Coordinates of C-alpha atoms in Angstrom, one line a residue:
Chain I
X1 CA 10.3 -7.9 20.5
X2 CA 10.0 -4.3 21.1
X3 CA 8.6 -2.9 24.1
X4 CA 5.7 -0.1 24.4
X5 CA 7.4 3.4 25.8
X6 CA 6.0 4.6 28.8
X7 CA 5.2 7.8 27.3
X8 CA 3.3 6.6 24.5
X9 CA 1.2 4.8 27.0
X10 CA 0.3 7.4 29.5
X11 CA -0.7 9.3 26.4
X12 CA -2.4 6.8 24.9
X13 CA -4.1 6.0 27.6
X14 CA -4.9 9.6 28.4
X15 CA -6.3 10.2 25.0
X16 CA -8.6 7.6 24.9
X17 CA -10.0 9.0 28.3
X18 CA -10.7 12.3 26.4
X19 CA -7.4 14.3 26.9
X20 CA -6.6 16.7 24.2
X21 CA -3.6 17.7 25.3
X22 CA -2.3 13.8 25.2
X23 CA -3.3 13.4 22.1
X24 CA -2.0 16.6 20.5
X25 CA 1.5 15.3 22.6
X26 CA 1.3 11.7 21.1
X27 CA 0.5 13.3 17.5
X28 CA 3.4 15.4 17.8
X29 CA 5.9 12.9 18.8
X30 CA 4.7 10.6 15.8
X31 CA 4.0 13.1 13.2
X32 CA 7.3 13.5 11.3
X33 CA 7.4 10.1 11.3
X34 CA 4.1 8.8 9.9
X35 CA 5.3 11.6 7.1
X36 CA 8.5 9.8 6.7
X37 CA 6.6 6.3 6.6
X38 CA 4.2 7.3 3.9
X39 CA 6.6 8.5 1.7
X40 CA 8.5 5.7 1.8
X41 CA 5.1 3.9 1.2
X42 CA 4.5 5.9 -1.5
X43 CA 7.8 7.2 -3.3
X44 CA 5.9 10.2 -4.0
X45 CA 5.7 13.2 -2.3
X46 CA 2.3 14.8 -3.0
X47 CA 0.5 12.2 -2.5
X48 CA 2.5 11.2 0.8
X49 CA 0.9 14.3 1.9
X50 CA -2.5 12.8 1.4
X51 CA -1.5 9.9 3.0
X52 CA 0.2 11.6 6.0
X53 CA -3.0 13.6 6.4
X54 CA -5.2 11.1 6.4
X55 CA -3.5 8.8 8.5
X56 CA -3.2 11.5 11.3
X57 CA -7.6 11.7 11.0
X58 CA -7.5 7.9 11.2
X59 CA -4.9 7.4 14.1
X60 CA -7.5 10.5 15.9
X61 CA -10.5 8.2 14.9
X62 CA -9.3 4.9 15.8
X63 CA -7.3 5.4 18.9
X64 CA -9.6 4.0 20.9
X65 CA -9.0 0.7 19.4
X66 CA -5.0 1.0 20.1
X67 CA -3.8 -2.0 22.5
X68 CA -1.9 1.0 25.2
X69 CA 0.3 -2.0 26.2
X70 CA 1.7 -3.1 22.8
X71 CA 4.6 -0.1 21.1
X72 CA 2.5 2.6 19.2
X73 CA 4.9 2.7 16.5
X74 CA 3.9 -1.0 15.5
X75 CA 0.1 0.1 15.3
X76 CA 0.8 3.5 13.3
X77 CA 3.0 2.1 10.5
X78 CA 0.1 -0.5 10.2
X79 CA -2.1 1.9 10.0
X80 CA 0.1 4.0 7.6
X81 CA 0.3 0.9 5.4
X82 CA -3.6 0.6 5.2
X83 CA -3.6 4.3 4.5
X84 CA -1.5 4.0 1.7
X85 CA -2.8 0.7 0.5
X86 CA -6.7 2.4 0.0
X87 CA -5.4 5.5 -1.5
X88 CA -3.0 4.0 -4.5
X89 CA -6.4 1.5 -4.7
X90 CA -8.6 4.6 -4.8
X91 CA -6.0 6.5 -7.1
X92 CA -5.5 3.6 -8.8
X93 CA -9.0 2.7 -9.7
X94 CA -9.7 6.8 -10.8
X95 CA -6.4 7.7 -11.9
X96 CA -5.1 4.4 -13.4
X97 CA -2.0 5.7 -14.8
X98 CA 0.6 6.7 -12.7
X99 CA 1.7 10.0 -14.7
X100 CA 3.2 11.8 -11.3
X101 CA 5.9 9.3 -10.6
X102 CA 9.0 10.8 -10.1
X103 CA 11.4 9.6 -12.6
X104 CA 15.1 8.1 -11.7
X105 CA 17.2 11.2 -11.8
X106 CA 19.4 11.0 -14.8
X107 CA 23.0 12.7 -14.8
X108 CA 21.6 15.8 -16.2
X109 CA 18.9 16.2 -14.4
X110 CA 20.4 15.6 -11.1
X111 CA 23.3 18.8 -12.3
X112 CA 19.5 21.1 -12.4
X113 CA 19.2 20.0 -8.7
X114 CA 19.6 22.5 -6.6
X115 CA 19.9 20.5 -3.7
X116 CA 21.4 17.2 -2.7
X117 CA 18.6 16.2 0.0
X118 CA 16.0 16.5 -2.5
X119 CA 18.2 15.2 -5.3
X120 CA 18.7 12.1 -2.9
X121 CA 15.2 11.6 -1.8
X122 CA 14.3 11.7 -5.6
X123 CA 16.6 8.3 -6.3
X124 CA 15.3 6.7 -3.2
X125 CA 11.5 7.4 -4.0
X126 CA 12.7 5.8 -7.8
X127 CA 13.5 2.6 -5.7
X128 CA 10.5 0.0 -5.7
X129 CA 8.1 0.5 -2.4
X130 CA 9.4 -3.4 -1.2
X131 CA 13.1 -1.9 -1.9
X132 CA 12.1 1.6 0.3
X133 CA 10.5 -0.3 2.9
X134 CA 13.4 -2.0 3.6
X135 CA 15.9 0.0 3.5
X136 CA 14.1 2.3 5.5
X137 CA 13.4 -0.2 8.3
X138 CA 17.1 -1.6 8.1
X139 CA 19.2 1.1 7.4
X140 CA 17.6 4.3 8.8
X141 CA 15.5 2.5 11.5
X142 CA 18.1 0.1 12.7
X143 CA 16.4 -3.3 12.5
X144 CA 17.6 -6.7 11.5
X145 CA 16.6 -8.5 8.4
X146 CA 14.9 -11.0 10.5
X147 CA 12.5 -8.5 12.2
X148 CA 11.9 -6.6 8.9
X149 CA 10.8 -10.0 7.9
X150 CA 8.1 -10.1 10.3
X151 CA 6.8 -7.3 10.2
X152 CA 6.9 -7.5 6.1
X153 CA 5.6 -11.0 6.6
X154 CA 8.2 -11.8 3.7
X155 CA 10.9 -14.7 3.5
X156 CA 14.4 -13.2 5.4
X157 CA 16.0 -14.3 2.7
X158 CA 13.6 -12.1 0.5
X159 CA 14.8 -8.9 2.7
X160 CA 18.2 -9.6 2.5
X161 CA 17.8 -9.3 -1.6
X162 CA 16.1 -6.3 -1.6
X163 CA 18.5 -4.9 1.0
X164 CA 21.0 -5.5 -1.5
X165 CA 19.2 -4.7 -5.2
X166 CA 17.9 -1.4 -3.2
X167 CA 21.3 -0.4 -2.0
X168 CA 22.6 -0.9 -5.2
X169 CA 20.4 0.8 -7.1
X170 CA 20.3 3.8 -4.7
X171 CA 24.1 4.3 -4.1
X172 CA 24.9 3.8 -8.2
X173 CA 21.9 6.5 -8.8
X174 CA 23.2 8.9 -6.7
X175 CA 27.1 8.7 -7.2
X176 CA 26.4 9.1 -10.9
X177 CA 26.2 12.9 -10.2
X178 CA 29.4 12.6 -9.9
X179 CA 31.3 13.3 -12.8
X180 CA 34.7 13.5 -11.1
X181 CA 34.5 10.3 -9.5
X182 CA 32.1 8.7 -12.3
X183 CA 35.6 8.8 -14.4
X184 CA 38.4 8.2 -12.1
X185 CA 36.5 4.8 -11.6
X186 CA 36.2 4.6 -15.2
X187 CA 40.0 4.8 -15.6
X188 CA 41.5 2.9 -12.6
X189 CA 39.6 -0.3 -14.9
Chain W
X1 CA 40.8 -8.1 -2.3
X2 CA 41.2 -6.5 -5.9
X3 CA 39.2 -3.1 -6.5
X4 CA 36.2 -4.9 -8.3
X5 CA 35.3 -7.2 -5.7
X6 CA 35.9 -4.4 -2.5
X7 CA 33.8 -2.0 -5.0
X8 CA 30.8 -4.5 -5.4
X9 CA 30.5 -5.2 -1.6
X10 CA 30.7 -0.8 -1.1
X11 CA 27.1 -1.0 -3.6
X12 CA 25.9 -3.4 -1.0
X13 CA 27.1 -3.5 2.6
X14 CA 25.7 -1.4 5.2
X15 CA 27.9 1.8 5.8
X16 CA 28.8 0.4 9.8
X17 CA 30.3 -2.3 7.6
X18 CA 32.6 -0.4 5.3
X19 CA 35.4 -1.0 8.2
X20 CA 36.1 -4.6 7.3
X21 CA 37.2 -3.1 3.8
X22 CA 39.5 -0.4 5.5
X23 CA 42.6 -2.2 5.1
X24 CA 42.4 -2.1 1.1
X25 CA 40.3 1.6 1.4
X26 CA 43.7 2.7 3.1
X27 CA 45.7 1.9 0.0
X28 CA 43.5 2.5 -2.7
X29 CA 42.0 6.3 -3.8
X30 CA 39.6 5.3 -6.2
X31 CA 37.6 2.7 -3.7
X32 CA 38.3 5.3 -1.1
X33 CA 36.7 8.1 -2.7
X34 CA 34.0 5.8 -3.7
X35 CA 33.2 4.7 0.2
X36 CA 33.5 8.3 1.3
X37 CA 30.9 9.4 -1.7
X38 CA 28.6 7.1 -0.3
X39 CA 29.0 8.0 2.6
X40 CA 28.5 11.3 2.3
X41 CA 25.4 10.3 -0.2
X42 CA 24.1 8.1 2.8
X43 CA 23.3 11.5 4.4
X44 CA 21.7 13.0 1.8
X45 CA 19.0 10.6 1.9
X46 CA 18.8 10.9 5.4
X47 CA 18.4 14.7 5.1
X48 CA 16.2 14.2 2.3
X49 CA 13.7 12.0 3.9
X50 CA 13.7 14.2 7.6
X51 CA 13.5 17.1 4.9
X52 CA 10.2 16.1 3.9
X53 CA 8.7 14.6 7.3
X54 CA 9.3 18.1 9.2
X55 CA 8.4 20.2 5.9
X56 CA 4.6 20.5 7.7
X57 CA 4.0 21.5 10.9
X58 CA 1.7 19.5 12.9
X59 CA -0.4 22.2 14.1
X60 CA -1.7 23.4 10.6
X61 CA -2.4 19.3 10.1
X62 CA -4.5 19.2 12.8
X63 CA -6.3 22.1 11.9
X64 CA -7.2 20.0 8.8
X65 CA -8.1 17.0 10.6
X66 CA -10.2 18.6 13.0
X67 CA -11.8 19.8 9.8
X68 CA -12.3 16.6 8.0
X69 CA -12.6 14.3 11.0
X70 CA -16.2 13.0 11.2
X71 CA -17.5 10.6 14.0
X72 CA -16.9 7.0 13.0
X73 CA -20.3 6.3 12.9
X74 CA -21.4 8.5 10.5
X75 CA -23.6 6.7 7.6
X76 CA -21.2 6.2 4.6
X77 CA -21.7 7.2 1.7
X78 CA -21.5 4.1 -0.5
X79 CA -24.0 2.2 1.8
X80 CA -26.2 1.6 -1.0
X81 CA -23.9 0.4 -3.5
X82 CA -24.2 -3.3 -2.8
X83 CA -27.8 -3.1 -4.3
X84 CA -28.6 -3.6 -7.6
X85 CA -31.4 -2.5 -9.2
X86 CA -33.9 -5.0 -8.9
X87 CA -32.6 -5.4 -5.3
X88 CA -32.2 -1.2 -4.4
X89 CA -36.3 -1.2 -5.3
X90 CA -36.8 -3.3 -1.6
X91 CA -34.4 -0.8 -0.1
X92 CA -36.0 2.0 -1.0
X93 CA -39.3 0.6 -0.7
X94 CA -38.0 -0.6 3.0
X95 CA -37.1 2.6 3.7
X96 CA -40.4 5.1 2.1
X97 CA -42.3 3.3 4.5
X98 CA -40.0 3.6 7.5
X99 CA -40.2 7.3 6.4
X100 CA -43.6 7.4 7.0
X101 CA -44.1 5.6 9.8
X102 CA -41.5 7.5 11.9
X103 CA -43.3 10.6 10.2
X104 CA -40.7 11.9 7.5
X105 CA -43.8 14.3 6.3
X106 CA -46.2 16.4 8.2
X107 CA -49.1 17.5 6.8
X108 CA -49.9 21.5 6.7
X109 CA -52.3 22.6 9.3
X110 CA -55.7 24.1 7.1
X111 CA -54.2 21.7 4.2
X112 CA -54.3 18.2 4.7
X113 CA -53.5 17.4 1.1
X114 CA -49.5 19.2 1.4
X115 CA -47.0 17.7 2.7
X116 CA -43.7 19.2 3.9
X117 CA -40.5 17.2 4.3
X118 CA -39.4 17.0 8.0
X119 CA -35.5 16.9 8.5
X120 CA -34.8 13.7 6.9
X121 CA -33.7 11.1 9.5
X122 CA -31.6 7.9 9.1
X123 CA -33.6 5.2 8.5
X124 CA -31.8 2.1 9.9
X125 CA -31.5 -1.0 7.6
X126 CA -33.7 -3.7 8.9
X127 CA -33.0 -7.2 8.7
X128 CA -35.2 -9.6 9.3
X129 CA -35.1 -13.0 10.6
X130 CA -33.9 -14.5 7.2
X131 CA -30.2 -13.8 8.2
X132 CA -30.2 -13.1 11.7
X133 CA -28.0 -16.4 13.0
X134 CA -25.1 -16.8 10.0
X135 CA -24.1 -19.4 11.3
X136 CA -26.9 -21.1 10.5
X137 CA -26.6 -20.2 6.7
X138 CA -23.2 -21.7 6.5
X139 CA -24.5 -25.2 5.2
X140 CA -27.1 -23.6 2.4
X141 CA -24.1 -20.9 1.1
X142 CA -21.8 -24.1 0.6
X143 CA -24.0 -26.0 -1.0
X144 CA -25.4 -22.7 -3.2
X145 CA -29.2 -23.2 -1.8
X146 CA -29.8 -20.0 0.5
X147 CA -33.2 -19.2 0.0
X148 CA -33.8 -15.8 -2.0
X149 CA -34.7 -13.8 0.8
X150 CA -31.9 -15.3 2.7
X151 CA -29.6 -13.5 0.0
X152 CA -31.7 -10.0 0.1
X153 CA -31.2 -9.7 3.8
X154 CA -27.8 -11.0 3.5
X155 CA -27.3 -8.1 0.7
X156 CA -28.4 -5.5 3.2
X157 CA -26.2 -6.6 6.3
X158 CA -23.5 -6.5 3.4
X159 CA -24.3 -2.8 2.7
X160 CA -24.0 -1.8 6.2
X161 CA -20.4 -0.7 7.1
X162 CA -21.8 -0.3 10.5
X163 CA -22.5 -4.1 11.0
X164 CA -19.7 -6.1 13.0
X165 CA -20.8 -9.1 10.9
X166 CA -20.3 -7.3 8.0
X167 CA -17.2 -9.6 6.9
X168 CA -19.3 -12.8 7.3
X169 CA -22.3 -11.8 5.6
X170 CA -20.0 -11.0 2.5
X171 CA -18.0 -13.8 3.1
X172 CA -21.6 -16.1 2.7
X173 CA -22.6 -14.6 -0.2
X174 CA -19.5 -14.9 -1.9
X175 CA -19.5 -18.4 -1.3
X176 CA -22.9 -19.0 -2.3
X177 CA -22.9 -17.4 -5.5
X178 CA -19.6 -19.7 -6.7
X179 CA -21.3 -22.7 -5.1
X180 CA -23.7 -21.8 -7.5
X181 CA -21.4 -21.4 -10.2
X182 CA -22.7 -17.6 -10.6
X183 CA -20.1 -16.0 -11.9
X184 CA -21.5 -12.4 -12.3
X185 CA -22.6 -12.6 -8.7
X186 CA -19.7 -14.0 -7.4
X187 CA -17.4 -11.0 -8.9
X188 CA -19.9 -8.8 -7.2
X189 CA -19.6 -10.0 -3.9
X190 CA -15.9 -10.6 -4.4
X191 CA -15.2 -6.7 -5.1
X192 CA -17.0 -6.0 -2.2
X193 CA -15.3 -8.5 -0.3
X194 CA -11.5 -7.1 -1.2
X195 CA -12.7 -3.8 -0.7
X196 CA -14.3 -4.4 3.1
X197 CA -11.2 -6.9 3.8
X198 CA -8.2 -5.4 1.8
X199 CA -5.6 -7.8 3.7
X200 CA -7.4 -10.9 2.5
X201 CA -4.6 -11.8 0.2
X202 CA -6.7 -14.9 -1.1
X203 CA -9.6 -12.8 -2.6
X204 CA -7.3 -10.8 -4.4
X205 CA -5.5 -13.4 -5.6
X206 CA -8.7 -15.1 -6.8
X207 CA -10.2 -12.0 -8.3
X208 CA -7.4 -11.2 -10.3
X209 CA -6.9 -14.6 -11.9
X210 CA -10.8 -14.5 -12.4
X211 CA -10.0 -11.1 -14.1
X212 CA -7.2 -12.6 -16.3
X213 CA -9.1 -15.3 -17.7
X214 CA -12.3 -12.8 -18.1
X215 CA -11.0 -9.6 -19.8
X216 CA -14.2 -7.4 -20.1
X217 CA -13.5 -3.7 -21.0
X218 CA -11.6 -3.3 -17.2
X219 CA -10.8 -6.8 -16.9
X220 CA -7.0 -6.6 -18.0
X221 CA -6.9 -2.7 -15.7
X222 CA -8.7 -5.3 -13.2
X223 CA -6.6 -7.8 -13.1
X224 CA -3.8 -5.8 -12.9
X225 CA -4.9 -3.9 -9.6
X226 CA -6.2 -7.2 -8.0
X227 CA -2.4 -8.8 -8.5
X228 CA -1.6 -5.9 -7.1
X229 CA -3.7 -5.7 -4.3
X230 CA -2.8 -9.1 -3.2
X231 CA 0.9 -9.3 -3.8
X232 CA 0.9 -6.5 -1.3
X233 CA -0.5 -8.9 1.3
X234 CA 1.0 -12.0 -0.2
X235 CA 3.0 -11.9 2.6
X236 CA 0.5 -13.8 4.1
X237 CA 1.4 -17.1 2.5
X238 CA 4.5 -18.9 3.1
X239 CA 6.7 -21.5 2.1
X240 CA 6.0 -23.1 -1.4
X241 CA 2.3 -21.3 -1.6
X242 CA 4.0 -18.1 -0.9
X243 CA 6.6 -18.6 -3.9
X244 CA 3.9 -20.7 -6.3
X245 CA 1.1 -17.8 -5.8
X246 CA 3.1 -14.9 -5.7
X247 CA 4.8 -16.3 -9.1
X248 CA 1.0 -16.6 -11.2
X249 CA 0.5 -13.2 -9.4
X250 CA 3.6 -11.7 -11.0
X251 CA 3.2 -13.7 -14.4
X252 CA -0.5 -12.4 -14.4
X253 CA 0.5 -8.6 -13.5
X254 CA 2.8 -8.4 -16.4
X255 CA 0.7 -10.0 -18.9
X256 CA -2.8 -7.5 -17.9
X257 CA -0.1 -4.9 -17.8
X258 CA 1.4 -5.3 -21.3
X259 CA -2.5 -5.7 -22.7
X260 CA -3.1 -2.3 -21.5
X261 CA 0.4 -0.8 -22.4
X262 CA -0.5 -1.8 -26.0
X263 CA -3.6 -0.2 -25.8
X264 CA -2.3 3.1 -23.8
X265 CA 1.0 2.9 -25.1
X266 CA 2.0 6.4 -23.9
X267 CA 0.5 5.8 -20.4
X268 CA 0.9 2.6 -19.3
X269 CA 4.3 2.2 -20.2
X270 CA 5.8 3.0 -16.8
X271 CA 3.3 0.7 -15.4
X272 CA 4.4 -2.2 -17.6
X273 CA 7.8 -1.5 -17.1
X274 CA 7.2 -1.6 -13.3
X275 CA 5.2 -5.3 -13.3
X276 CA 8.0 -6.8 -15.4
X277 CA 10.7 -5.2 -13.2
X278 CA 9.1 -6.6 -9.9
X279 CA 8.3 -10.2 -11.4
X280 CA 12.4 -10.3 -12.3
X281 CA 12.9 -8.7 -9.0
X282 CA 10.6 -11.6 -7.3
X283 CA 12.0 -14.5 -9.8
X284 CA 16.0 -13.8 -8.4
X285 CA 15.3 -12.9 -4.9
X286 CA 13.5 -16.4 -5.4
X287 CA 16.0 -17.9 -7.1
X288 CA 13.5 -19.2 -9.7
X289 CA 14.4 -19.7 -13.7
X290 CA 14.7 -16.2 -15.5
X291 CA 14.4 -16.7 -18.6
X292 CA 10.7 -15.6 -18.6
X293 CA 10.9 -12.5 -16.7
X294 CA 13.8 -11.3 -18.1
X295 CA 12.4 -11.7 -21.3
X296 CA 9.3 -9.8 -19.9
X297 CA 11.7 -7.2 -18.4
X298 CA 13.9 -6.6 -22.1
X299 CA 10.5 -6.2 -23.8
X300 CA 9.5 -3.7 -21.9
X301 CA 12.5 -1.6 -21.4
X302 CA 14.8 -2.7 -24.0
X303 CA 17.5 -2.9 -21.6
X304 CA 19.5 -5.3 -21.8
X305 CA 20.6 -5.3 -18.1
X306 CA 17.7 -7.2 -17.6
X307 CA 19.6 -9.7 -18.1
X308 CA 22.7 -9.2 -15.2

């Protein structure tokens, strides 16, 4: 199980006593990412600036409920998650069509792309939020399937599928911009 | 290891574990240049993601939040949306004659007949002894019997986000009205209920078969975001309840979906698309028969890899 950092703690523990200062130092250290967390949440940009936005007001209102002895980063991606959760529900409930969703970036599109980090961020937003929250905790975060699965609260076996059907889908999305290699696979079959 | 097998594992594996390929990557270009593209693609998602998480600076977000940040006890806004009418009439009622006795008006020296509106004041919801001890109300909600004024005060603790027994005076209420076999009542206090306790996976999951079996004009759009609601948290469950009640939840989300979709064909389509995709998604990761969600899933986006 992970362990708090000491860090966190003293600035936990100093924001809750008032401190400023601590918790402008926590908020920076977590702010990228709980930006990073609600786009992968979310899959789409504007409204993972909502979120992000939102969830720093929360995390400033409801620090004083934070366990300082359990790791931070457990608490904000919780609260992240409930962030997200009530604004697709509130979105969801006034705007019940989802007309902003990014698309899967087709060949053609992905050649009007300037660049390959947004290009690449646009197939892994396309993914479904189970498939992004996985890969994001395994691959980019470093955990195994088994403590994905926890924190998920989903069958391991469940995490290990989406592992697989998300890095599927995301590697075959974003090699197909490549024309070059698109046909010398073609042809070695 | 022939090319198609090495290539399906590079779709799959993590990158760390493209080594254990490296004796056929060292003879082969094409799976080569495949591994290093993903590679190399690996990256850009990487970049892509930090891309956006640094694209705001903290400082200008906590200007904002400073901004918006209210104290957590602040009245909300909705706190009188539990009432209905009849009920909103002992609110207000309740609360015009707080007014006065706290002295909401002042009359105009020389002119006792004006009266001039003070700064208004909060008036605090009062409850009375009705539903002071919940616990106590447990045996009447079961068995549907709490008295009328039981219910009212009940209502008003309901309304207040600021009371910690908020959950439980919902939660008695709830039961009540289906112990009662109310069913307009019991969707009432149901909302509320998924609204105040969004992780409750089993109120969701309640409300959004009640919603599939009672389509009123929102009830397919309802059911829909109430199978959503709770497959979010269906994590909950485990086991055979996990796999049987996420399974009516995904069977449910793709029917309500496909109602609306043939209402809203231009709109909804993406949202149709998506419920069949995830129930297929569910079904194999599940390894539960196909047939049905991959019929779903070709109805929806003609695409016949539904069916790999």
């Amino acid at each position: 199980m992970a362990q708090p950092d000491d860090t966190d703690t003293s600035l936990i523990l100093a924001a809750q006593h008032g401190d400023e200062t601590a918790l402008e130092a926590l908020a920076s250290r977590w702010w990228p990412r709980l930006r990073r967390w609600a786009l992968v949440e979310l899959g789409d940009p504007s409204l993972a600036e909502d979120a992000s936005q939102d969830a720093l007001i929360r995390m400033m209102r409801h620090l004083h409920s934070c366990d300082a002895s359990r790791p931070f980063g457990s608490w904000l991606r919780r609260l992240v998650r409930n962030v997200c959760h009530d604004l697709r529900t509130k979105r969801g409930l006034v705007i019940p069509f989802d007309h902003d969703r990014p698309q899967a970036p087709t060949v053609e599109r992905s050649h009007d792309l300037v660049r390959g980090a947004q290009r690449a961020r646009e197939a892994f937003c396309a993914l479904s939020p189970r498939q992004r929250q996985v890969l994001e905790l395994c691959d980019h975060q470093g955990q195994s399937a088994d403590e994905v699965a926890e924190e998920l609260e989903i069958a391991p076996g469940t995490v290990r599928a989406l592992l697989h059907q998300g890095r599927s889908a995301l590697r075959r999305r974003l090699v197909a911009h490549r024309v070059e290699l698109v046909a010398l696979l073609r042809e070695a079959r | 290891m022939t090319c198609t097998k090495v290539q399906e594992q590079l779709w799959e594996l993590a990158i760390e574990d493209f080594d254990s390929l490296e004796p056929h990557l060292g003879q082969c270009r094409e799976c080569a240049a495949l591994a290093a593209a993903i590679r190399e693609e690996q990256q850009s998602v990487e970049a892509g993601l930090a891309e956006f998480a640094s694209a705001v600076p903290l400082r200008e977000a906590l200007v904002r939040a400073r901004e918006l940040k209210q104290p957590a006890s602040s009245p909300a806004p909705a706190r009188w949306k539990m009432l209905d009418s009849g009920l909103h009439w002992v609110a207000i009622a309740a609360a015009a004659a707080a007014a006065l006795s706290v002295g909401l008006y002042t009359t105009v020296p020389g002119n006792p007949a004006a009266m001039v509106p003070q700064m208004p004041v909060e008036v605090p919801i009062t409850v009375t002894s009705a539903c002071v001890d919940l616990r106590k109300l447990e045996p009447g909600a079961i068995a549907g019997t709490l008295s009328e004024e039981a219910v009212e005060c009940l209502v008003l603790r309901a309304d207040d986000p600021d009371d910690p027994d908020l959950v439980k005076a919902v939660r008695l209420l709830t039961v009540n009205a289906f112990a009662m076999g109310d069913d307009e009542q019991w969707e009432r206090f149901s909302t509320h209920l998924a609204a105040i306790e969004p992780e409750d996976a089993s109120v969701a999951f309640k409300l959004a078969i009640h919603y599939s079996r009672n389509p009123g004009p929102d009830g397919q759009l309802n059911a829909h975001l109430s199978a959503e609601r709770a497959l979010k948290v269906a994590g909950v469950w485990s086991g055979e309840t996990y796999v049987k009640r996420a399974g009516i939840l995904h069977r449910l989300n793709v029917k309500a979906t496909r109602s609306i979709w043939e209402e809203r064909p231009r709109e909804a389509r993406e949202m149709a698309r998506k419920a069949a995709l995830d129930w297929l998604e569910f079904s194999v990761s599940e390894s539960l028969p196909l047939e049905a969600p991959e019929a779903a899933c070709l109805a929806v986006t003609g695409d016949p890899r539904c069916e790999e």
